[in-house]
């Protein structure tokens, strides 16, 4: 049987009078206007039960054939999920519940019609593969599961901004089109910038360091771009980074700030998102103790004592960390200077003797990574604020002084001691909500295989 053609109405002068959460005892027997999309419907012949979804939740619409024109009733009866409608009607109590309300429509506007059956159930975690879901991401984001995820994401962003602002940080914006690599890596996206080559920014690092000269304490929440050819469930080519930089402190101070920031975020979620947490079945991480700290050298020794094959100076794979740490926040500190970018300060007189080679030239750095289990969430450090030392470190890393002249020149004017960190928003959300795939922590993910939608 072919679908009937349903006429769509103009919005005209209709405007919403109430959101779903405002339908309560205070408006019983009043005429209200609600607008949204159909999340589900039940057809009982001459009676329809329609769930109308707005940004806060569902309102039940009780549609009786005998109380509407046949044209309007048949149109509503034919509508599929995801169609948008506006209802003007009277609020009544549901007969089978003393605490719920529904609306009996007196007028209806059909604003947009869904021509296909819903590809996903809005009430459940979808069994459809993530790539299929991402092809229709706007529809996917209507599912209850992701609605809850992104409401919590919104709380995270608001709480971070609130915490940093209350601690005298200034929110800044830095260029996303740059002339040279921030960290000297190869993982860059080149772009055409008028008549020359430029790159998408991997990090706001050098700019936020410079801004400490003017504002002391700065932060930025913005996208970063990494051309890493990775297909893991924890990597994105475009991610949101929370970058923080503060003058007159070192990396120990910044670990304290980051610890307190995460605690504030968890507290805010606990206060504002109980319904979402319950729906997701999530218990928030335990925040009763400060995050533990273990040095890189101590961790390597522990792994070696556990018969793991790893040498001092190696990166530490997530697989190795899974065997050591559970679902907890912790810092790995004092990484080898050779593994860190050129702007990271080395620890004075801190050398380590490699038991395998006898080499005592392994310089440590004033650096840290914040981890949750085996997932890296943040990296931070004390930065080099002496021009000669910075230039020496750039030379060791094989970087051209000329390429970074725009940055080096400000060091002639006394850059203050400073430290900071970058925190991945999607990874933080992944850790807190135990998401399996980082692509469900961002609206429209970009990775090695996906450039649309």
Short mmCIF file of C-alpha atoms in Angstrom, two decimals:
data_model
loop_
_atom_site.label_atom_id
_atom_site.label_comp_id
_atom_site.label_asym_id
_atom_site.label_seq_id
_atom_site.Cartn_x
_atom_site.Cartn_y
_atom_site.Cartn_z
CA UNK A 1 0.00 0.00 0.00
CA UNK A 2 1.43 3.37 -1.03
CA UNK A 3 1.89 6.13 1.52
CA UNK A 4 -0.65 8.92 1.35
CA UNK A 5 0.65 12.36 0.49
CA UNK A 6 0.47 14.49 3.61
CA UNK A 7 0.31 18.27 3.20
CA UNK A 8 2.87 20.23 5.19
CA UNK A 9 1.89 23.46 6.90
CA UNK A 10 3.81 26.68 7.35
CA UNK A 11 4.79 27.51 10.93
CA UNK A 12 3.11 30.89 10.51
CA UNK A 13 2.58 32.68 13.81
CA UNK A 14 2.59 29.48 15.89
CA UNK A 15 5.23 29.48 18.62
CA UNK A 16 5.87 27.05 21.47
CA UNK A 17 4.29 28.12 24.76
CA UNK A 18 5.71 25.27 26.86
CA UNK A 19 8.53 22.73 26.76
CA UNK A 20 7.83 19.15 27.83
CA UNK A 21 9.20 19.68 31.36
CA UNK A 22 6.77 22.58 31.85
CA UNK A 23 3.69 20.38 31.33
CA UNK A 24 2.68 19.93 34.97
CA UNK A 25 -0.08 20.45 37.53
CA UNK A 26 0.20 24.19 37.06
CA UNK A 27 -1.19 24.03 33.50
CA UNK A 28 -3.92 21.36 33.87
CA UNK A 29 -6.98 22.32 31.77
CA UNK A 30 -5.05 25.12 30.10
CA UNK A 31 -4.51 25.32 26.34
CA UNK A 32 -0.83 25.11 25.44
CA UNK A 33 1.23 24.93 22.26
CA UNK A 34 3.93 22.26 22.05
CA UNK A 35 6.25 21.66 19.11
CA UNK A 36 8.62 18.82 18.36
CA UNK A 37 9.13 15.58 16.46
CA UNK A 38 7.42 12.24 16.80
CA UNK A 39 9.64 9.84 18.75
CA UNK A 40 7.07 7.02 18.86
CA UNK A 41 3.40 6.35 18.27
CA UNK A 42 0.81 3.70 19.14
CA UNK A 43 -2.20 3.17 16.93
CA UNK A 44 -5.37 1.82 18.59
CA UNK A 45 -7.70 2.38 15.66
CA UNK A 46 -9.79 5.38 16.61
CA UNK A 47 -7.24 6.53 19.21
CA UNK A 48 -3.56 7.43 18.69
CA UNK A 49 -0.92 7.91 21.38
CA UNK A 50 1.89 10.09 20.04
CA UNK A 51 5.11 10.85 21.92
CA UNK A 52 6.20 14.36 20.96
CA UNK A 53 9.91 14.99 21.65
CA UNK A 54 11.51 18.38 22.26
CA UNK A 55 15.00 19.13 23.56
CA UNK A 56 14.00 18.26 27.13
CA UNK A 57 11.98 15.09 26.63
CA UNK A 58 8.61 13.63 25.58
CA UNK A 59 5.03 14.83 25.94
CA UNK A 60 2.21 12.38 25.28
CA UNK A 61 -0.44 13.51 22.81
CA UNK A 62 -3.81 11.74 23.06
CA UNK A 63 -5.45 11.89 19.61
CA UNK A 64 -9.13 10.83 19.38
CA UNK A 65 -10.78 10.49 15.98
CA UNK A 66 -14.13 11.79 17.15
CA UNK A 67 -12.59 15.03 18.45
CA UNK A 68 -10.65 16.05 15.30
CA UNK A 69 -11.52 16.44 11.66
CA UNK A 70 -11.10 13.22 9.71
CA UNK A 71 -8.45 14.85 7.48
CA UNK A 72 -6.24 15.81 10.45
CA UNK A 73 -6.75 12.47 12.19
CA UNK A 74 -5.86 10.46 9.09
CA UNK A 75 -2.82 12.65 8.47
CA UNK A 76 -1.54 12.08 12.02
CA UNK A 77 -2.30 8.38 11.68
CA UNK A 78 -0.12 8.22 8.55
CA UNK A 79 2.88 10.13 9.92
CA UNK A 80 6.11 8.24 10.55
CA UNK A 81 8.54 8.74 13.41
CA UNK A 82 10.81 11.82 13.06
CA UNK A 83 8.08 13.96 11.47
CA UNK A 84 7.73 17.41 13.09
CA UNK A 85 4.38 18.68 14.29
CA UNK A 86 2.91 21.48 16.39
CA UNK A 87 -0.01 20.79 18.73
CA UNK A 88 -2.33 23.32 20.33
CA UNK A 89 -4.45 21.57 22.92
CA UNK A 90 -5.65 21.15 26.48
CA UNK A 91 -3.52 19.58 29.24
CA UNK A 92 -5.17 16.71 31.13
CA UNK A 93 -3.98 14.13 33.62
CA UNK A 94 -3.33 10.66 32.26
CA UNK A 95 -6.10 8.37 33.47
CA UNK A 96 -3.75 5.58 34.52
CA UNK A 97 -1.23 7.76 36.35
CA UNK A 98 -1.52 10.49 38.97
CA UNK A 99 1.84 12.03 38.11
CA UNK A 100 1.74 12.21 34.31
CA UNK A 101 0.03 14.52 31.90
CA UNK A 102 -1.00 14.46 28.28
CA UNK A 103 -2.38 16.88 25.75
CA UNK A 104 -5.64 16.50 23.86
CA UNK A 105 -5.16 18.42 20.58
CA UNK A 106 -7.60 21.03 19.35
CA UNK A 107 -5.46 22.22 16.43
CA UNK A 108 -2.55 20.56 14.62
CA UNK A 109 0.14 21.78 12.22
CA UNK A 110 2.23 19.23 10.33
CA UNK A 111 5.54 21.04 9.89
CA UNK A 112 7.72 18.44 8.18
CA UNK A 113 7.11 14.88 7.06
CA UNK A 114 9.45 11.91 7.42
CA UNK A 115 9.24 9.98 4.15
CA UNK A 116 11.16 6.94 5.39
CA UNK A 117 10.78 4.64 8.34
CA UNK A 118 13.04 5.45 11.26
CA UNK A 119 16.49 3.84 10.76
CA UNK A 120 17.13 3.58 14.51
CA UNK A 121 15.02 3.01 17.58
CA UNK A 122 15.13 6.27 19.52
CA UNK A 123 14.63 4.58 22.90
CA UNK A 124 17.44 2.03 22.78
CA UNK A 125 21.14 1.51 22.22
CA UNK A 126 21.26 0.75 18.53
CA UNK A 127 22.49 -2.60 17.26
CA UNK A 128 23.23 -0.93 13.93
CA UNK A 129 26.97 -0.56 13.20
CA UNK A 130 28.53 2.79 14.03
CA UNK A 131 29.51 3.56 10.42
CA UNK A 132 25.92 3.07 9.28
CA UNK A 133 24.75 5.31 12.10
CA UNK A 134 27.31 7.98 11.26
CA UNK A 135 26.04 8.17 7.69
CA UNK A 136 22.80 9.55 9.20
CA UNK A 137 24.37 11.23 12.21
CA UNK A 138 21.67 13.87 12.72
CA UNK A 139 19.10 11.08 13.08
CA UNK A 140 21.48 9.00 15.20
CA UNK A 141 21.86 11.93 17.62
CA UNK A 142 18.13 11.82 18.34
CA UNK A 143 18.53 8.48 20.13
CA UNK A 144 18.10 8.59 23.90
CA UNK A 145 21.55 7.11 24.49
CA UNK A 146 23.40 9.85 22.61
CA UNK A 147 21.07 12.55 23.90
CA UNK A 148 22.21 11.61 27.40
CA UNK A 149 25.88 11.54 26.36
CA UNK A 150 25.78 15.01 24.83
CA UNK A 151 23.80 16.55 27.68
CA UNK A 152 26.63 15.42 29.96
CA UNK A 153 29.17 16.77 27.47
CA UNK A 154 27.45 20.14 27.72
CA UNK A 155 27.74 20.03 31.51
CA UNK A 156 31.45 19.23 31.20
CA UNK A 157 32.10 22.24 28.98
CA UNK A 158 30.07 24.63 31.14
CA UNK A 159 31.73 23.42 34.35
CA UNK A 160 35.23 23.73 32.88
CA UNK A 161 34.57 27.28 31.75
CA UNK A 162 33.06 28.13 35.12
CA UNK A 163 35.92 26.62 37.12
CA UNK A 164 38.66 28.31 35.10
CA UNK A 165 36.90 31.67 35.04
CA UNK A 166 36.42 31.53 38.80
CA UNK A 167 40.16 30.89 39.13
CA UNK A 168 41.07 34.02 37.15
CA UNK A 169 41.74 32.43 33.76
CA UNK A 170 40.94 34.39 30.59
CA UNK A 171 39.37 32.51 27.67
CA UNK A 172 41.32 33.14 24.47
CA UNK A 173 41.24 32.13 20.80
CA UNK A 174 44.33 31.29 18.78
CA UNK A 175 44.87 30.80 15.02
CA UNK A 176 43.94 27.46 13.47
CA UNK A 177 45.87 28.18 10.26
CA UNK A 178 49.58 28.26 11.01
CA UNK A 179 52.86 28.60 9.12
CA UNK A 180 54.79 25.76 10.78
CA UNK A 181 54.29 22.76 13.03
CA UNK A 182 53.79 23.49 16.71
CA UNK A 183 55.45 20.29 17.85
CA UNK A 184 57.70 19.54 14.90
CA UNK A 185 55.83 16.36 13.98
CA UNK A 186 54.86 15.04 10.60
CA UNK A 187 51.18 14.60 11.48
CA UNK A 188 50.03 17.81 9.83
CA UNK A 189 47.20 18.69 7.45
CA UNK A 190 48.62 21.02 4.76
CA UNK A 191 46.32 23.65 3.24
CA UNK A 192 46.66 26.32 0.54
CA UNK A 193 46.89 29.76 2.12
CA UNK A 194 46.69 32.22 -0.77
CA UNK A 195 50.03 31.71 -2.57
CA UNK A 196 51.81 29.54 -0.02
CA UNK A 197 51.50 26.40 2.06
CA UNK A 198 50.11 26.48 5.58
CA UNK A 199 48.84 23.90 8.06
CA UNK A 200 45.90 23.24 10.33
CA UNK A 201 46.98 23.71 13.94
CA UNK A 202 47.96 20.62 15.93
CA UNK A 203 47.83 22.65 19.13
CA UNK A 204 47.57 26.25 20.37
CA UNK A 205 50.71 25.60 22.43
CA UNK A 206 53.07 28.39 21.35
CA UNK A 207 50.33 31.00 21.19
CA UNK A 208 48.99 30.24 24.65
CA UNK A 209 52.55 30.42 26.01
CA UNK A 210 52.94 33.89 24.50
CA UNK A 211 49.58 34.98 25.91
CA UNK A 212 50.77 34.34 29.47
CA UNK A 213 52.90 37.48 28.98
CA UNK A 214 49.75 39.59 28.61
CA UNK A 215 47.13 37.76 30.70
CA UNK A 216 49.11 35.36 32.98
CA UNK A 217 46.36 32.72 33.08
CA UNK A 218 44.68 31.66 29.82
CA UNK A 219 42.60 28.82 28.44
CA UNK A 220 41.12 27.83 25.11
CA UNK A 221 38.48 25.26 24.15
CA UNK A 222 38.81 24.66 20.42
CA UNK A 223 39.49 22.04 17.74
CA UNK A 224 42.94 20.60 17.06
CA UNK A 225 43.94 18.64 13.96
CA UNK A 226 46.19 15.58 13.87
CA UNK A 227 46.90 13.68 10.64
CA UNK A 228 47.56 10.42 12.44
CA UNK A 229 46.87 7.36 10.23
CA UNK A 230 45.14 5.51 13.03
CA UNK A 231 41.97 3.44 13.04
CA UNK A 232 41.71 2.78 16.78
CA UNK A 233 38.58 3.54 18.79
CA UNK A 234 40.40 6.33 20.67
CA UNK A 235 41.80 8.51 17.86
CA UNK A 236 40.23 11.37 15.90
CA UNK A 237 41.70 13.58 13.18
CA UNK A 238 39.75 16.56 14.54
CA UNK A 239 39.25 16.73 18.29
CA UNK A 240 38.27 19.30 20.89
CA UNK A 241 41.11 20.29 23.20
CA UNK A 242 40.91 22.14 26.51
CA UNK A 243 44.22 24.01 26.68
CA UNK A 244 45.32 25.73 29.88
CA UNK A 245 48.45 27.82 30.51
CA UNK A 246 49.45 29.66 33.68
CA UNK A 247 52.36 31.97 34.55
CA UNK A 248 54.55 31.71 37.66
CA UNK A 249 53.92 28.02 38.32
CA UNK A 250 55.49 24.67 37.41
CA UNK A 251 54.16 21.27 36.38
CA UNK A 252 53.42 20.22 39.97
CA UNK A 253 51.04 23.17 40.32
CA UNK A 254 49.35 22.28 37.04
CA UNK A 255 48.80 18.69 38.15
CA UNK A 256 47.03 20.10 41.21
CA UNK A 257 44.91 22.37 38.98
CA UNK A 258 44.02 19.50 36.66
CA UNK A 259 43.15 17.20 39.57
CA UNK A 260 40.84 19.86 41.02
CA UNK A 261 39.34 20.65 37.62
CA UNK A 262 38.38 17.01 36.99
CA UNK A 263 36.87 16.82 40.50
CA UNK A 264 34.78 19.91 39.81
CA UNK A 265 33.60 18.42 36.50
CA UNK A 266 32.56 15.14 38.17
CA UNK A 267 30.77 17.05 40.94
CA UNK A 268 28.89 19.14 38.35
CA UNK A 269 27.76 16.04 36.44
CA UNK A 270 26.63 14.46 39.69
CA UNK A 271 24.56 17.54 40.52
CA UNK A 272 23.05 18.20 37.09
CA UNK A 273 22.81 14.91 35.22
CA UNK A 274 21.36 12.31 37.57
CA UNK A 275 18.62 11.37 35.10
CA UNK A 276 21.12 10.92 32.28
CA UNK A 277 23.51 8.89 34.44
CA UNK A 278 20.65 6.62 35.52
CA UNK A 279 19.52 6.12 31.94
CA UNK A 280 23.07 5.28 30.85
CA UNK A 281 23.64 3.01 33.86
CA UNK A 282 26.83 4.89 34.77
CA UNK A 283 28.45 5.24 38.19
CA UNK A 284 30.81 8.19 38.27
CA UNK A 285 34.49 7.59 39.13
CA UNK A 286 35.50 7.68 42.79
CA UNK A 287 36.81 11.15 43.69
CA UNK A 288 37.49 10.52 47.38
CA UNK A 289 41.30 10.71 47.06
CA UNK A 290 43.79 12.85 45.12
CA UNK A 291 44.97 11.27 41.89
CA UNK A 292 47.98 9.04 42.46
CA UNK A 293 51.31 9.93 40.84
CA UNK A 294 53.95 7.55 39.58
CA UNK A 295 57.13 8.53 37.77
CA UNK A 296 57.88 7.13 34.36
CA UNK A 297 61.00 5.44 35.71
CA UNK A 298 59.09 3.80 38.58
CA UNK A 299 56.46 2.53 36.15
CA UNK A 300 59.07 1.09 33.77
CA UNK A 301 60.75 -0.69 36.69
CA UNK A 302 57.40 -2.08 37.88
CA UNK A 303 56.60 -3.36 34.39
CA UNK A 304 60.02 -4.95 34.05
CA UNK A 305 59.62 -6.62 37.46
CA UNK A 306 56.30 -8.00 36.18
CA UNK A 307 58.21 -9.59 33.28
CA UNK A 308 56.95 -7.11 30.70
CA UNK A 309 59.39 -6.44 27.88
CA UNK A 310 59.98 -2.71 27.86
CA UNK A 311 63.09 -0.54 27.98
CA UNK A 312 63.59 2.83 29.59
CA UNK A 313 62.86 5.43 26.93
CA UNK A 314 60.12 3.40 25.23
CA UNK A 315 56.58 4.66 24.94
CA UNK A 316 54.15 2.73 27.16
CA UNK A 317 51.41 0.94 25.24
CA UNK A 318 47.81 0.86 26.50
CA UNK A 319 48.01 -2.95 26.62
CA UNK A 320 50.72 -2.80 29.28
CA UNK A 321 48.82 -0.23 31.34
CA UNK A 322 45.65 -2.33 31.30
CA UNK A 323 47.45 -4.95 33.37
CA UNK A 324 48.51 -2.40 36.01
CA UNK A 325 45.74 0.19 36.39
CA UNK A 326 41.97 -0.19 36.66
CA UNK A 327 39.32 2.48 36.12
CA UNK A 328 41.05 5.30 37.97
CA UNK A 329 42.67 8.66 37.31
CA UNK A 330 46.44 8.84 37.83
CA UNK A 331 49.48 10.80 36.66
CA UNK A 332 52.62 9.44 35.01
CA UNK A 333 55.30 12.06 35.69
CA UNK A 334 58.89 12.91 34.78
CA UNK A 335 59.02 11.47 31.28
CA UNK A 336 62.29 11.22 29.34
CA UNK A 337 63.02 14.60 27.75
CA UNK A 338 63.67 12.81 24.45
CA UNK A 339 59.98 11.81 24.22
CA UNK A 340 58.61 15.32 24.76
CA UNK A 341 58.31 18.38 22.47
CA UNK A 342 61.03 21.03 22.29
CA UNK A 343 59.26 23.50 24.63
CA UNK A 344 59.19 21.10 27.63
CA UNK A 345 61.65 21.94 30.42
CA UNK A 346 64.19 19.34 31.54
CA UNK A 347 64.70 18.48 35.20
CA UNK A 348 67.92 19.91 36.59
CA UNK A 349 70.61 17.36 37.49
CA UNK A 350 68.12 14.49 37.12
CA UNK A 351 69.85 11.68 35.27
CA UNK A 352 68.93 8.04 35.12
CA UNK A 353 71.33 5.15 34.61
CA UNK A 354 70.04 2.59 32.14
CA UNK A 355 70.64 -0.80 33.72
CA UNK A 356 70.88 -2.36 30.27
CA UNK A 357 73.47 -0.02 28.73
CA UNK A 358 75.08 1.82 31.62
CA UNK A 359 74.30 5.08 29.81
CA UNK A 360 73.77 7.92 32.33
CA UNK A 361 72.68 10.56 29.83
CA UNK A 362 68.92 9.99 30.05
CA UNK A 363 67.60 13.43 30.97
CA UNK A 364 64.16 13.64 32.56
CA UNK A 365 61.60 16.37 31.96
CA UNK A 366 59.17 18.29 34.15
CA UNK A 367 56.20 16.67 32.49
CA UNK A 368 53.12 14.55 33.14
CA UNK A 369 50.36 12.61 31.45
CA UNK A 370 46.94 12.25 33.08
CA UNK A 371 45.59 8.75 32.53
CA UNK A 372 42.30 6.98 33.15
CA UNK A 373 43.02 3.27 33.11
CA UNK A 374 44.92 2.79 29.86
CA UNK A 375 43.51 5.93 28.21
CA UNK A 376 45.65 9.07 28.00
CA UNK A 377 43.52 12.16 28.70
CA UNK A 378 46.00 14.98 29.07
CA UNK A 379 49.66 15.95 28.72
CA UNK A 380 51.30 18.85 30.50
CA UNK A 381 54.64 20.26 31.56
CA UNK A 382 56.71 23.14 32.77
CA UNK A 383 57.72 25.10 29.67
CA UNK A 384 61.15 26.49 28.82
CA UNK A 385 61.09 30.26 29.27
CA UNK A 386 64.77 30.97 28.54
CA UNK A 387 65.50 31.74 24.88
CA UNK A 388 68.99 30.18 24.79
CA UNK A 389 67.74 26.96 26.37
CA UNK A 390 64.77 26.85 24.02
CA UNK A 391 66.99 27.30 20.96
CA UNK A 392 69.35 24.59 22.17
CA UNK A 393 66.44 22.21 22.63
CA UNK A 394 65.09 23.03 19.18
CA UNK A 395 68.50 22.23 17.69
CA UNK A 396 68.55 18.85 19.47
CA UNK A 397 65.12 18.11 18.00
CA UNK A 398 66.27 19.06 14.50
CA UNK A 399 64.03 22.11 14.24
CA UNK A 400 64.84 25.31 12.37
CA UNK A 401 65.18 28.49 14.42
CA UNK A 402 64.10 30.47 11.38
CA UNK A 403 60.78 28.63 11.13
CA UNK A 404 59.98 29.61 14.72
CA UNK A 405 61.28 33.18 14.60
CA UNK A 406 57.79 34.54 15.28
CA UNK A 407 57.84 32.69 18.58
CA UNK A 408 61.49 33.13 19.56
CA UNK A 409 61.44 36.91 19.15
CA UNK A 410 59.05 37.39 22.12
CA UNK A 411 61.60 35.69 24.41
CA UNK A 412 63.78 38.81 24.08
CA UNK A 413 61.22 40.55 26.30
CA UNK A 414 61.22 38.30 29.34
CA UNK A 415 58.73 35.42 29.05
CA UNK A 416 57.64 34.52 32.62
CA UNK A 417 58.03 31.02 34.06
CA UNK A 418 54.91 29.10 33.07
CA UNK A 419 53.34 25.68 32.77
CA UNK A 420 50.20 24.17 31.31
CA UNK A 421 48.37 21.22 29.86
CA UNK A 422 46.05 20.12 27.09
CA UNK A 423 43.04 17.94 27.94
CA UNK A 424 41.09 16.00 25.30
CA UNK A 425 37.36 16.62 25.68
CA UNK A 426 36.27 13.50 23.80
CA UNK A 427 38.64 11.27 25.73
CA UNK A 428 37.46 12.73 29.03
CA UNK A 429 33.85 12.02 28.04
CA UNK A 430 34.89 8.54 26.91
CA UNK A 431 36.48 7.82 30.28
CA UNK A 432 33.69 9.20 32.47
CA UNK A 433 30.87 7.48 30.53
CA UNK A 434 32.83 4.33 29.60
CA UNK A 435 32.16 4.78 25.89
CA UNK A 436 33.55 2.09 23.62
CA UNK A 437 34.27 4.39 20.67
CA UNK A 438 35.49 7.97 20.72
CA UNK A 439 33.39 8.72 17.65
CA UNK A 440 30.30 8.60 19.88
CA UNK A 441 31.81 11.44 21.94
CA UNK A 442 31.75 13.96 19.09
CA UNK A 443 28.95 15.22 16.88
CA UNK A 444 30.43 14.68 13.42
CA UNK A 445 33.64 12.66 13.75
CA UNK A 446 36.58 13.06 11.41
CA UNK A 447 39.07 10.24 11.08
CA UNK A 448 41.26 8.60 8.42
CA UNK A 449 38.20 7.10 6.70
CA UNK A 450 35.51 9.74 7.22
CA UNK A 451 35.15 13.26 5.83
CA UNK A 452 31.33 13.30 5.65
CA UNK A 453 28.71 14.05 6.77
#
